[in-house]
Each structure stands twice: as structure tokens, then as C-alpha cells.
Coordinates of C-alpha atoms in Angstrom, one line a residue:
Chain A
M9 CA 19.3 -89.7 47.5
D10 CA 17.7 -92.8 46.3
N11 CA 19.7 -93.2 43.1
H12 CA 17.4 -94.8 40.6
Y13 CA 14.6 -93.4 38.5
D14 CA 12.0 -93.8 35.4
I15 CA 13.9 -91.1 33.8
G16 CA 16.9 -88.1 34.6
I17 CA 16.1 -84.5 33.3
V18 CA 18.9 -82.4 33.1
G19 CA 18.0 -78.6 33.4
A20 CA 15.2 -76.9 35.0
G21 CA 14.4 -74.5 32.7
P22 CA 10.4 -74.9 30.9
A23 CA 11.5 -77.4 28.8
G24 CA 12.8 -79.5 31.9
L25 CA 9.6 -78.3 34.1
S26 CA 8.0 -79.0 31.8
A27 CA 9.2 -82.9 31.2
A28 CA 9.4 -83.4 35.2
F29 CA 5.7 -82.2 35.0
T30 CA 4.8 -84.7 32.5
V31 CA 6.4 -87.6 33.5
R32 CA 5.1 -86.9 37.1
W33 CA 1.3 -86.9 35.7
R34 CA 1.9 -90.2 34.1
N35 CA 3.0 -91.4 37.7
R36 CA 6.7 -92.3 37.1
S37 CA 9.9 -91.2 39.2
V38 CA 11.6 -88.3 37.6
F39 CA 15.5 -86.6 38.4
L40 CA 15.4 -83.7 37.5
A41 CA 19.5 -82.1 38.2
D42 CA 20.3 -78.2 37.8
G43 CA 23.2 -76.7 38.8
R44 CA 22.3 -73.0 38.8
P45 CA 18.2 -73.4 39.0
E46 CA 18.1 -69.7 39.4
M47 CA 20.3 -68.5 36.1
G48 CA 17.8 -69.7 33.9
S49 CA 16.9 -67.2 30.8
L50 CA 13.4 -67.4 31.6
Q51 CA 14.2 -66.0 34.7
R52 CA 16.1 -62.9 33.7
A53 CA 13.0 -62.4 30.9
P54 CA 11.6 -59.1 31.8
H55 CA 8.2 -59.6 30.3
V56 CA 7.1 -62.8 29.3
S57 CA 3.6 -61.3 26.8
N58 CA 3.6 -64.3 24.6
Y59 CA 2.8 -67.4 26.8
L60 CA -1.3 -68.5 25.3
G61 CA -3.4 -68.6 28.5
L62 CA -1.4 -66.5 30.8
P63 CA -1.0 -63.1 30.8
P64 CA 1.6 -60.5 30.7
M65 CA 3.4 -61.2 33.2
P66 CA 8.0 -60.9 34.4
G67 CA 9.7 -64.4 33.7
T68 CA 10.4 -65.0 37.3
K69 CA 6.6 -64.9 38.0
L70 CA 6.2 -67.1 34.9
R71 CA 8.9 -69.4 37.0
E72 CA 7.1 -69.1 40.0
R73 CA 3.8 -70.6 38.4
F74 CA 5.4 -73.0 37.1
L75 CA 7.4 -74.2 40.0
A76 CA 4.2 -74.4 42.7
Q77 CA 3.2 -76.4 40.2
V78 CA 5.6 -79.0 39.0
W79 CA 6.4 -79.2 43.7
D80 CA 3.2 -80.2 44.0
A81 CA 3.2 -82.6 41.4
G82 CA 6.1 -84.1 43.7
V83 CA 9.3 -82.9 41.9
T84 CA 12.2 -82.0 43.7
I85 CA 14.5 -79.9 41.4
H86 CA 18.2 -81.0 42.6
R87 CA 21.2 -78.7 42.1
L88 CA 23.6 -80.6 41.1
T89 CA 25.5 -80.0 38.2
V90 CA 25.1 -83.2 35.8
K91 CA 28.3 -83.6 34.4
G92 CA 28.9 -86.6 32.3
V93 CA 26.0 -89.0 30.8
Y94 CA 26.8 -92.4 30.4
P95 CA 24.9 -95.0 28.4
E96 CA 24.7 -98.9 29.8
N97 CA 22.9 -101.4 28.4
G98 CA 19.9 -99.5 27.3
S99 CA 19.6 -97.1 30.2
F100 CA 21.5 -94.6 31.4
A101 CA 23.8 -93.4 34.2
L102 CA 24.5 -89.9 35.1
Q103 CA 26.8 -88.4 37.1
A104 CA 25.7 -85.6 39.1
G105 CA 28.1 -84.1 41.3
D106 CA 29.8 -86.3 43.0
D107 CA 27.0 -89.1 43.1
L108 CA 25.8 -92.0 40.3
V109 CA 22.3 -91.4 39.2
Y110 CA 20.5 -94.2 37.3
V111 CA 17.2 -93.9 34.9
G112 CA 16.0 -95.6 31.9
A113 CA 15.8 -92.9 29.5
V114 CA 17.4 -89.0 29.8
V115 CA 15.9 -85.9 29.0
L116 CA 17.8 -82.6 28.1
A117 CA 16.8 -79.5 28.5
T118 CA 19.8 -77.2 29.6
G119 CA 19.2 -74.7 27.8
A120 CA 20.6 -72.0 25.2
P121 CA 24.9 -72.7 24.8
P122 CA 25.5 -70.3 28.0
R123 CA 28.8 -69.3 25.8
D124 CA 30.7 -69.2 22.9
L125 CA 33.1 -72.2 23.4
L126 CA 37.3 -71.4 23.3
P127 CA 39.1 -71.6 20.2
G128 CA 40.5 -75.2 21.0
E129 CA 38.2 -76.2 23.7
E130 CA 36.1 -78.5 21.8
R131 CA 38.8 -80.3 20.4
L132 CA 40.7 -81.1 22.5
L133 CA 37.5 -82.2 24.9
G134 CA 38.8 -85.7 26.5
A135 CA 42.6 -84.5 25.9
G136 CA 43.0 -82.3 28.5
V137 CA 40.2 -80.7 28.2
S138 CA 37.4 -81.6 30.9
Y139 CA 33.8 -80.3 32.5
C140 CA 35.1 -82.1 35.8
A141 CA 37.5 -82.2 38.1
S142 CA 35.9 -85.4 40.2
C143 CA 35.8 -87.5 36.9
D144 CA 39.1 -86.4 35.4
G145 CA 41.3 -85.0 38.5
P146 CA 43.4 -87.9 38.9
L147 CA 44.7 -87.6 35.6
F148 CA 46.4 -84.5 36.9
K149 CA 48.3 -85.5 40.1
G150 CA 51.4 -83.6 40.4
K151 CA 50.5 -81.3 37.1
R152 CA 50.0 -77.8 36.2
V153 CA 46.2 -77.5 35.1
A154 CA 44.2 -73.8 34.4
A155 CA 40.4 -74.0 35.4
V156 CA 37.8 -71.5 34.8
L157 CA 35.0 -70.9 37.6
A158 CA 31.9 -68.7 36.7
G159 CA 30.7 -68.5 39.8
E160 CA 30.3 -72.0 41.2
D161 CA 31.2 -73.1 44.5
P162 CA 34.7 -73.7 44.7
H163 CA 34.8 -76.9 45.8
E164 CA 36.2 -78.4 42.1
V165 CA 38.8 -76.4 42.3
L166 CA 39.5 -77.2 45.8
Y167 CA 39.9 -80.6 44.6
L168 CA 42.3 -80.1 41.8
A169 CA 44.2 -78.0 44.2
E170 CA 44.4 -81.5 46.0
L171 CA 46.0 -82.8 43.6
A172 CA 47.8 -80.9 40.6
E173 CA 50.7 -79.5 41.8
R174 CA 49.2 -75.9 40.5
V175 CA 46.0 -74.3 39.4
Y176 CA 45.9 -71.0 37.1
L177 CA 42.5 -70.2 38.1
F178 CA 40.5 -67.8 35.6
T179 CA 37.2 -66.1 37.9
P180 CA 35.5 -63.0 38.4
P181 CA 37.6 -61.0 41.0
D182 CA 34.5 -60.8 43.3
N183 CA 34.8 -65.0 43.7
I184 CA 38.2 -64.6 45.1
H185 CA 38.2 -65.9 48.9
P186 CA 41.9 -66.1 50.3
P187 CA 42.5 -68.3 51.9
F188 CA 42.9 -70.9 49.8
P189 CA 45.9 -73.4 49.3
S190 CA 48.9 -71.3 47.8
N191 CA 49.5 -73.6 44.6
I192 CA 46.2 -71.7 43.3
E193 CA 47.1 -68.8 41.5
P194 CA 44.2 -66.3 40.3
I195 CA 45.1 -65.3 37.5
P196 CA 43.5 -61.5 36.5
E197 CA 43.8 -62.0 32.4
S198 CA 40.1 -63.9 30.2
L199 CA 41.2 -67.1 29.1
Q200 CA 41.0 -66.9 25.1
A201 CA 42.3 -70.4 23.5
V202 CA 43.5 -74.1 24.9
T203 CA 46.7 -74.7 22.6
G204 CA 47.8 -77.4 21.7
S205 CA 48.0 -80.6 18.7
E206 CA 47.4 -83.7 20.3
H207 CA 46.6 -82.7 23.8
V208 CA 46.5 -80.1 26.1
E209 CA 49.4 -78.2 26.1
G210 CA 49.1 -74.1 27.0
V211 CA 46.3 -71.6 27.4
Q212 CA 46.2 -68.4 25.3
L213 CA 45.7 -65.1 27.5
A214 CA 43.7 -61.9 26.2
S215 CA 47.6 -60.0 26.9
G216 CA 48.7 -63.0 24.2
K217 CA 50.5 -64.3 26.9
T218 CA 51.0 -68.4 27.6
L219 CA 50.8 -70.5 29.9
P220 CA 52.1 -73.7 30.4
V221 CA 49.1 -76.4 30.9
E222 CA 48.3 -79.6 31.2
G223 CA 44.7 -79.6 31.5
V224 CA 41.9 -77.1 31.2
F225 CA 38.7 -77.4 33.3
F226 CA 35.7 -75.2 32.8
F227 CA 33.6 -75.1 36.0
T228 CA 31.0 -72.5 34.3
G229 CA 27.7 -73.8 35.4
R230 CA 25.4 -75.4 32.6
L231 CA 27.9 -76.9 30.0
P232 CA 28.1 -77.9 26.4
M233 CA 25.8 -81.2 26.8
A234 CA 26.5 -81.5 23.3
Q235 CA 29.9 -82.5 23.8
L236 CA 29.5 -85.1 27.2
V237 CA 27.2 -87.1 25.4
P238 CA 28.7 -89.0 22.9
G239 CA 27.3 -89.7 19.8
L240 CA 24.7 -86.5 20.1
D241 CA 24.5 -84.8 16.3
T242 CA 24.9 -81.1 16.8
A243 CA 24.3 -78.6 14.1
G244 CA 25.7 -75.5 15.2
D245 CA 25.0 -74.4 18.8
A246 CA 22.1 -77.1 18.4
V247 CA 21.4 -80.5 19.3
E248 CA 20.1 -82.1 16.6
V249 CA 15.9 -83.9 17.2
N250 CA 13.3 -85.5 15.4
L251 CA 9.8 -84.3 15.4
R252 CA 9.7 -86.6 19.0
M253 CA 12.6 -84.6 20.4
A254 CA 14.7 -88.0 20.1
T255 CA 18.5 -87.0 19.7
A256 CA 20.9 -89.4 17.2
V257 CA 21.2 -91.4 20.7
P258 CA 18.4 -94.2 21.5
G259 CA 17.2 -92.7 24.8
V260 CA 17.9 -89.5 25.1
F261 CA 15.9 -86.8 24.2
A262 CA 16.0 -82.8 24.1
A263 CA 13.8 -80.8 24.4
G264 CA 14.1 -76.8 24.6
D265 CA 16.4 -74.1 23.4
I266 CA 19.2 -76.6 23.3
T267 CA 16.9 -77.8 20.2
G268 CA 17.9 -74.5 18.7
H269 CA 15.9 -71.2 18.0
P270 CA 13.2 -69.9 18.0
Y271 CA 13.6 -69.6 22.3
Q272 CA 10.5 -69.3 23.6
V273 CA 8.5 -70.9 26.7
A274 CA 5.4 -72.4 25.1
R275 CA 8.1 -73.8 22.7
S276 CA 9.9 -75.2 24.9
V277 CA 7.4 -76.4 27.6
G278 CA 5.3 -77.9 24.8
Q279 CA 9.1 -79.7 23.1
G280 CA 9.5 -80.9 27.3
Q281 CA 5.8 -82.5 27.6
V282 CA 7.0 -84.4 24.0
A283 CA 10.4 -85.0 24.9
A284 CA 8.8 -86.6 28.8
L285 CA 6.3 -88.9 26.9
E286 CA 8.7 -90.2 24.3
A287 CA 11.0 -91.3 27.5
L288 CA 8.9 -93.4 28.8
S289 CA 8.1 -95.0 25.6
Y290 CA 10.8 -95.7 25.4
M291 CA 11.5 -97.3 28.4
G292 CA 8.0 -98.8 27.6
R293 CA 5.7 -97.3 30.1
Chain B
M29 CA -13.5 -58.8 4.3
D30 CA -10.3 -57.8 3.5
N31 CA -8.5 -60.6 1.2
H32 CA -5.0 -60.3 1.9
Y33 CA -2.8 -61.2 4.9
D34 CA 0.3 -61.8 5.9
I35 CA -0.3 -65.8 7.5
G36 CA -3.0 -67.9 6.7
I37 CA -3.8 -70.0 9.2
V38 CA -6.3 -73.4 9.4
G39 CA -7.9 -74.5 12.2
A40 CA -9.2 -72.8 15.2
G41 CA -8.0 -75.3 18.3
P42 CA -5.1 -74.7 20.3
A43 CA -2.1 -74.5 18.0
G44 CA -4.2 -72.3 15.2
L45 CA -5.0 -69.4 18.1
S46 CA -1.9 -69.7 19.6
A47 CA 0.2 -69.5 15.5
A48 CA -2.6 -66.7 15.1
F49 CA -1.9 -64.9 18.7
T50 CA 2.1 -65.2 17.7
V51 CA 1.0 -63.6 14.2
R52 CA -0.5 -61.0 16.1
W53 CA 1.9 -60.6 18.8
R54 CA 4.4 -59.8 15.9
N55 CA 2.2 -57.4 14.5
R56 CA 1.5 -58.9 11.6
S57 CA -1.7 -59.2 9.7
V58 CA -3.6 -62.9 9.9
F59 CA -6.4 -64.6 8.7
L60 CA -7.5 -67.1 10.5
A61 CA -10.1 -69.6 9.2
D62 CA -12.2 -72.7 11.1
G63 CA -15.8 -74.1 9.2
R64 CA -16.6 -75.7 13.0
P65 CA -14.6 -74.1 15.4
E66 CA -16.9 -75.2 17.9
M67 CA -16.3 -79.1 17.4
G68 CA -12.3 -79.4 18.5
S69 CA -10.9 -82.0 20.2
L70 CA -10.8 -79.5 23.1
Q71 CA -13.9 -78.7 24.2
R72 CA -14.1 -82.2 24.2
A73 CA -11.8 -82.6 26.6
P74 CA -13.4 -83.2 30.1
H75 CA -10.1 -81.6 32.4
V76 CA -7.2 -80.5 30.9
S77 CA -5.0 -81.6 34.1
N78 CA -1.3 -81.1 31.9
Y79 CA -1.1 -77.5 31.0
L80 CA 1.7 -76.3 32.3
G81 CA 1.5 -73.0 34.0
L82 CA -3.0 -72.8 34.0
P83 CA -4.9 -75.6 37.1
P84 CA -6.8 -78.6 36.2
M85 CA -10.0 -77.2 34.4
P86 CA -12.0 -78.8 31.6
G87 CA -11.5 -78.3 28.0
T88 CA -14.1 -75.4 27.1
K89 CA -13.1 -73.2 29.9
L90 CA -9.4 -73.1 28.6
R91 CA -10.5 -72.6 25.5
E92 CA -12.4 -69.8 26.7
R93 CA -9.4 -68.3 27.7
F94 CA -6.9 -69.3 25.2
L95 CA -9.6 -67.4 22.8
A96 CA -10.5 -64.3 25.3
Q97 CA -6.6 -63.8 24.2
V98 CA -6.0 -64.2 20.8
W99 CA -9.3 -61.5 20.7
D100 CA -7.9 -59.0 22.7
A101 CA -4.5 -59.8 20.3
G102 CA -7.4 -58.6 17.7
V103 CA -7.7 -62.2 15.9
T104 CA -10.9 -62.3 13.7
I105 CA -12.1 -66.4 13.9
H106 CA -13.8 -66.2 10.0
R107 CA -16.1 -69.6 10.5
L108 CA -15.5 -71.3 6.9
T109 CA -13.8 -74.3 5.3
V110 CA -10.9 -74.2 4.0
K111 CA -11.3 -76.3 1.1
G112 CA -8.2 -75.6 -0.9
V113 CA -4.8 -74.4 -0.4
Y114 CA -3.7 -73.2 -4.2
P115 CA 0.5 -71.6 -4.4
E116 CA 1.1 -69.1 -6.2
N117 CA 4.5 -67.8 -7.0
G118 CA 5.4 -68.6 -3.2
S119 CA 2.5 -66.9 -1.9
F120 CA -1.1 -68.2 -1.6
A121 CA -4.4 -68.4 -2.5
L122 CA -6.7 -70.0 -0.2
Q123 CA -10.2 -71.5 -1.1
A124 CA -12.5 -70.1 2.2
G125 CA -16.3 -70.8 1.6
D126 CA -16.8 -68.9 -1.3
D127 CA -14.0 -66.9 -0.7
L128 CA -10.6 -66.7 -2.3
V129 CA -8.0 -64.9 0.3
Y130 CA -4.5 -64.1 -0.4
V131 CA -1.7 -65.1 2.5
G132 CA 2.1 -65.1 2.3
A133 CA 2.8 -68.2 4.2
V134 CA -0.1 -71.3 5.2
V135 CA -0.2 -72.4 9.0
L136 CA -2.7 -75.8 8.8
A137 CA -3.1 -76.9 12.6
T138 CA -6.4 -78.5 11.0
G139 CA -6.5 -81.1 14.2
A140 CA -6.3 -84.6 14.4
P141 CA -8.1 -86.1 11.3
P142 CA -11.9 -86.0 12.0
R143 CA -12.7 -89.7 10.1
D144 CA -10.9 -92.7 8.3
L145 CA -10.7 -91.9 4.8
L146 CA -13.3 -94.4 2.4
P147 CA -12.1 -96.2 1.1
G148 CA -11.7 -95.3 -3.2
E149 CA -11.7 -92.1 -1.7
E150 CA -8.4 -90.7 -2.0
R151 CA -7.6 -92.7 -5.3
L152 CA -10.6 -91.5 -7.1
L153 CA -10.1 -88.0 -5.2
G154 CA -9.9 -85.3 -8.3
A155 CA -11.2 -88.0 -10.4
G156 CA -15.3 -87.5 -9.3
V157 CA -14.3 -87.3 -5.5
S158 CA -14.6 -83.1 -4.3
Y159 CA -14.9 -82.0 -1.4
C160 CA -16.2 -78.7 -2.7
A161 CA -19.4 -78.1 -4.7
S162 CA -18.2 -73.9 -5.6
C163 CA -14.8 -75.4 -7.0
D164 CA -16.1 -78.1 -8.7
G165 CA -19.6 -78.2 -8.7
P166 CA -20.2 -77.4 -12.1
L167 CA -18.2 -80.2 -13.8
F168 CA -21.4 -82.5 -12.7
K169 CA -23.8 -80.4 -14.9
G170 CA -27.1 -82.8 -15.4
K171 CA -25.1 -85.8 -13.8
R172 CA -25.6 -87.8 -10.8
V173 CA -23.6 -87.2 -7.5
A174 CA -23.3 -88.1 -3.8
A175 CA -22.6 -85.7 -1.1
V176 CA -22.0 -86.3 2.6
L177 CA -23.3 -83.8 4.8
A178 CA -23.0 -84.0 8.5
G179 CA -23.7 -81.2 10.5
E180 CA -22.8 -78.8 8.3
D181 CA -24.3 -76.2 6.8
P182 CA -26.9 -77.4 3.6
H183 CA -25.7 -74.4 1.7
E184 CA -23.1 -76.3 -0.8
V185 CA -25.4 -79.5 -1.0
L186 CA -28.3 -76.4 -2.3
Y187 CA -25.8 -75.3 -5.2
L188 CA -25.5 -78.6 -5.9
A189 CA -28.7 -79.3 -6.8
E190 CA -28.5 -76.5 -9.3
L191 CA -26.3 -78.0 -10.9
A192 CA -27.0 -82.2 -10.9
E193 CA -29.5 -84.3 -12.5
R194 CA -30.0 -86.2 -8.4
V195 CA -27.9 -85.5 -5.7
Y196 CA -28.3 -88.9 -2.8
L197 CA -27.8 -87.6 0.3
F198 CA -26.0 -88.9 2.9
T199 CA -26.6 -86.8 6.8
P200 CA -27.8 -87.7 9.8
P201 CA -32.0 -87.7 10.1
D202 CA -32.2 -85.1 12.2
N203 CA -30.0 -83.3 10.1
I204 CA -33.1 -83.5 7.1
H205 CA -35.0 -80.1 7.0
P206 CA -38.2 -80.1 4.0
P207 CA -38.7 -78.7 2.0
F208 CA -35.7 -79.3 0.1
P209 CA -35.3 -79.7 -3.5
S210 CA -37.0 -82.4 -5.6
N211 CA -33.8 -83.5 -7.2
I212 CA -32.3 -84.3 -3.6
E213 CA -32.9 -88.1 -2.6
P214 CA -31.7 -87.9 1.4
I215 CA -30.2 -91.8 1.9
P216 CA -30.9 -93.5 4.5
E217 CA -28.2 -95.5 5.0
S218 CA -24.3 -94.9 5.6
L219 CA -22.1 -94.5 2.1
Q220 CA -19.0 -97.5 3.0
A221 CA -16.9 -97.1 -0.3
V222 CA -16.3 -95.2 -3.7
T223 CA -16.5 -97.7 -6.5
G224 CA -14.8 -96.8 -10.0
S225 CA -11.7 -97.4 -11.6
E226 CA -10.8 -94.9 -13.8
H227 CA -12.8 -92.6 -12.4
V228 CA -16.3 -92.1 -9.8
E229 CA -18.7 -94.6 -11.3
G230 CA -20.6 -95.3 -8.1
V231 CA -20.8 -95.8 -4.1
Q232 CA -21.0 -98.6 -2.0
L233 CA -23.8 -98.2 0.3
A234 CA -24.3 -100.1 3.9
S235 CA -26.7 -102.7 2.7
G236 CA -23.9 -103.7 -0.5
K237 CA -26.2 -102.1 -3.1
T238 CA -24.7 -99.6 -5.3
L239 CA -25.8 -96.3 -6.5
P240 CA -24.5 -95.2 -9.6
V241 CA -22.7 -92.1 -10.1
E242 CA -20.5 -89.6 -11.3
G243 CA -19.2 -87.6 -8.3
V244 CA -19.6 -87.6 -5.0
F245 CA -18.8 -85.0 -2.7
F246 CA -17.3 -84.4 1.2
F247 CA -18.7 -82.0 2.9
T248 CA -17.8 -83.2 7.0
G249 CA -16.1 -80.1 8.4
R250 CA -12.2 -80.5 8.8
L251 CA -11.3 -82.2 5.6
P252 CA -8.4 -84.2 5.2
M253 CA -5.9 -81.5 4.3
A254 CA -3.3 -83.7 3.6
Q255 CA -4.6 -84.4 0.0
L256 CA -6.0 -80.5 -0.7
V257 CA -2.2 -79.6 -0.6
P258 CA -0.3 -81.2 -3.6
G259 CA 2.7 -81.9 -2.7
L260 CA 2.6 -82.6 1.5
D261 CA 4.4 -86.0 3.2
T262 CA 2.1 -87.8 5.2
A263 CA 3.1 -90.7 7.4
G264 CA 0.0 -92.4 8.1
D265 CA -2.7 -90.0 9.0
A266 CA -0.1 -87.7 9.9
V267 CA 1.8 -84.6 7.7
E268 CA 5.1 -84.7 8.1
V269 CA 7.1 -81.7 9.7
N270 CA 10.6 -80.8 10.8
L271 CA 11.3 -79.6 13.9
R272 CA 10.4 -76.0 12.1
M273 CA 7.1 -77.1 11.5
A274 CA 7.6 -76.9 7.3
T275 CA 5.7 -79.8 5.2
A276 CA 7.2 -80.6 2.2
V277 CA 5.3 -77.5 0.5
P278 CA 7.9 -74.1 1.1
G279 CA 6.0 -72.2 2.9
V280 CA 3.3 -74.6 4.4
F281 CA 3.6 -74.8 7.5
A282 CA 1.4 -77.8 9.8
A283 CA 1.2 -78.0 14.0
G284 CA -0.7 -80.0 16.4
D285 CA -2.3 -82.8 16.5
I286 CA -2.1 -83.0 12.0
T287 CA 1.3 -83.4 12.7
G288 CA 0.7 -87.1 14.3
H289 CA 0.8 -88.0 18.4
P290 CA 0.9 -87.0 20.9
Y291 CA -2.1 -85.7 20.9
Q292 CA -1.2 -82.7 23.8
V293 CA -2.3 -79.3 24.3
A294 CA 0.9 -77.9 25.2
R295 CA 2.2 -79.6 22.3
S296 CA 0.5 -77.6 20.1
V297 CA 0.4 -74.2 21.6
G298 CA 4.0 -74.8 21.2
Q299 CA 4.1 -76.2 17.9
G300 CA 1.1 -73.2 16.9
Q301 CA 4.1 -70.7 17.7
V302 CA 7.4 -72.1 16.1
A303 CA 4.7 -72.3 13.0
A304 CA 4.4 -69.2 12.8
L305 CA 7.8 -67.4 14.0
E306 CA 8.3 -69.8 11.3
A307 CA 5.7 -68.6 8.4
L308 CA 6.5 -65.2 8.9
S309 CA 11.0 -65.8 8.3
Y310 CA 10.0 -67.5 5.5
M311 CA 7.7 -64.7 4.1
G312 CA 11.3 -62.7 5.5
R313 CA 8.6 -60.3 8.0

């Protein structure tokens, strides 16, 4: 995979697809990544009856139309979770899966927050809480960690198990396929909170029991992106943007449900278009 | 015509149509007015190739699709120029043609500014400059006025002629159809500036000549709306809005090209949708 693009887009829902389409329409190169492109909210909409220009149809059908058009425009959707966005002299490096991809500007279009943050998760981010085994795994060599896996491929957990002394695994039962390394211990309870004062000291279970760990890894698909780009302003769950879809970080734009309510397809498409045009302007293109 | 509606929308381009469609989709009543619905920028677009979900097509065709859907939803487009928006105890009266229409909240979607303002026009608004003969005509009884008519129906000019001593008429030659009252004098030059210190004293012509008048009426279709709603913030030509499309005036929202660049159909449709939903929220609906 070539690893330099004009615009990097995180998330392939209506906002991300619209942004990618717009970049191609302006004849610039785009890197579009989504770790779980089939898990977005549009596909789960039984019926979209308010997208101007098209008759009512199931969300899956509307998405197929969008995809066909975006593919036609030459866009590839990379099935990779973007785990970090690192500013570098006015442009950016994206950690996409295990690769680094370099882009001139970024559009965040990861959708509505996939879940509420757990107590302690945000406070202890970077102090034991991580979303990326390949980035932070080595810090936990020989230590105990917890891993939360939501339907994703287990490869990050297996990598953790190579480093850590023990991995407490929180995942749906149908997601557990032995054999796996003996230091992975599935926990048949849900994780309720991350505990610790200065750094992670444990995880609290639904039963009230606490497991002592030094690290907690969340592999839960769409990430709380607001916390992965240093310097973003947020209001509640939403990333704050202005009318040009610019976030507080120069060169980083956001579009769609990540920017807050109302969650609507036409809003996301329009915002994605603006974010892409403004990202190209930021690059002077 | 019934004259009470939930939401009033000024302008029937992509943003206004999207807003009207959204209000109906939420099963609320809408008053949609446009003095020149066939003169918008979408119709003049030879080709729209970047509206996600639809193949490339002429602007006229895309507009036909939008119109069919909006009509289906029960929206009527009233061919009336909205000449004023007057706040009244948290709701609004719209001066639409010669009628007053009462609405709970307003969406301004009048498009990009139709023309640059003339020197003196903004400064002398309300001091002799007017966009509404039925509102302000009686102030000029027995006086001399200038009227600028751009392809609209002449009925406001005829009304002025009943009141004023003399009406200097600035309009394209093919717009002049005698007989008309003898106190209407077509001027075969363009109007360059409005002059006067505290109030209008004259109009300056392309030749440099000045005609003494006490009033100047502009009947030029889409109005510089920013100046007709007291208290709107503007930045250059654009009405300032936040991400919820709220202007500085509570209950007044704006969407589409009136909010500035980039001028794009998908952006306008998305903004119209948001403006309508937020206008309904403002009303508590």
C-alpha cells in the first residue's frame, strides 16, 4: 500500500464516504479507513425516508448506492482501525492497523460514540488505558493487563499475550475460540470500571470483584477518537467544530455524527463534503 | 391562504426545500415562500456531478427531483417575496407579498447574495431606502422616489406611482410595457449609488448625473436578507450561524449559500435539514 495521500479520512459512513467522494471529485488522493465498515449506523437503519433526492429505502440500500458511487470515483475503503493521529509539521501520520500512513489533512468521521466511556477510562488514558497493542503493548512486558474485545479480530490480543504475563479477556462467549495461549484468561463477566489514582491499578467487574492489572486495552472497533487526537475540543460526546468543520487542531476536520446531534444522513453527507473541501483548502489545494 | 404555520422558510432552493421537506417529515406545518423560485443557482447549474446518491445530471433535473419529493410531502411553494421578518413575543410575522404570515420560527435560505449592495444602500436603509412599497410607500406620498425593478412583476411600482409625485424607474428595457401612469419615468441608465447624509437625497447615475429623490425602492427579487432581520450577525456577505444553524436572533435559523462558502448542493441540503430540526426544537416540537 502506498503510504502518502492528500487527505486521510477515518470512518466510512455517510460523512466519510461523502468526504472521500469529494476529494476524488477534486482529483486529489484519499486514504479512507474503517475497521468495521459494515457496522455503521446507516446499515442498521431499517428505513431512510428523508434523504432528499431519493425515495425511501432501507439503510443498506442507500449505503450500497453511496458505495457504488464512491468506488466508481476510485476510492478504496481500507479495513483498518485508525488508532492514532499524530501531527507532524503541519501534516499528519495515521496509525492504521500496523501501518503508518502520511496525509496532508485529516477528516474524522467515526460516527456517534460507539459506547459510553467507562468510569476511569478517560482519566487514565495514557496512564495504563490504551486502544493500541502495537503502540503500547511493549510497556506491559511481564505485567498483567485486561483486554476488552468486541467482535474484532483477536490478533491484537494474541500480540499482547506474547508480551504480558497474563491477559484477562473480556469478550462475548461466542467470540472465544480455543486453543489460545494459556496466559489468556477469559473472564465471564463485564468490565465496569477502570480503577487507579495516578495510573491503572485494576479493573472492577460487574460482581464488584476487582482484578489487579497495570494496563487495560480496549479493542472495540470505532474508537473514542476525541481522545486519540491531542488537543481536540469536545462538548459531551461530540467533537466541537465550526461551520467549516474545523476542529481545534489545525488540519483536523470532523464531519457527521461525531460532531453531535441531530444524527441524520443528509447532514452527514453535507458536512463530509464541507470537511473535505476545507481540508483541501488547508493544504492549499 | 391560512396564515399561521409552525415554520416559515424564505427561499426554495436546495436548503429551503430540504428544510420544508424535513418539517413535513416531522408532520408540522410549513410556509415556504420564494419570489422567484425559477431563478435560483441550482437551475442555472449545467451539471451537478457531486450529489452523493444520485448520478450526474443537469441542475434543472436535480431540482425537479427535489420538487417532486417536496410536493409529495405536501409542501406548497408560495410565489411571494418575503420583505420583512418581524419578531413578536418569541414568534414571528413575515411580510410575504402583501400578506402577513405568522410562524413559530424562521429558516432563511435565500441563497448567495444576489448582487452587491450599492454605495449608500445599507447606510440609508430605513432612511429612505426600502424593499417594500406596501410597507413604506405611504411615507413618500407626494414625493419623488426611485424604483429599481429586476424582472419582477410591476405591481409594487404601480402602487408607488399612486402615492409618489414621480417615480424614476430603473429596469431593463424589455421590462417596460406601456401604457403606465404618466408619473412613472423610465431612466435608460443604471443606478450607481444612493446619496444623502442623514436620509436619502438622491440617486447617482452611470453618467455621473444625480436625480434628487427622497426614497429609493429596490424590487430585485432575493433581498439582502441580512438587513431585513434586525440583529443578524454577518461576516462579509454571509449570515453567521453556529453548527445548529442558529443565527444571532433566537428563533431565526439560516441554511445554504446565505451562510457562506462553499456553495454546494449537498451542504445546503444538510444544513436545511439541521435548520428545520433546530427550528422545531426552538418551538419545543
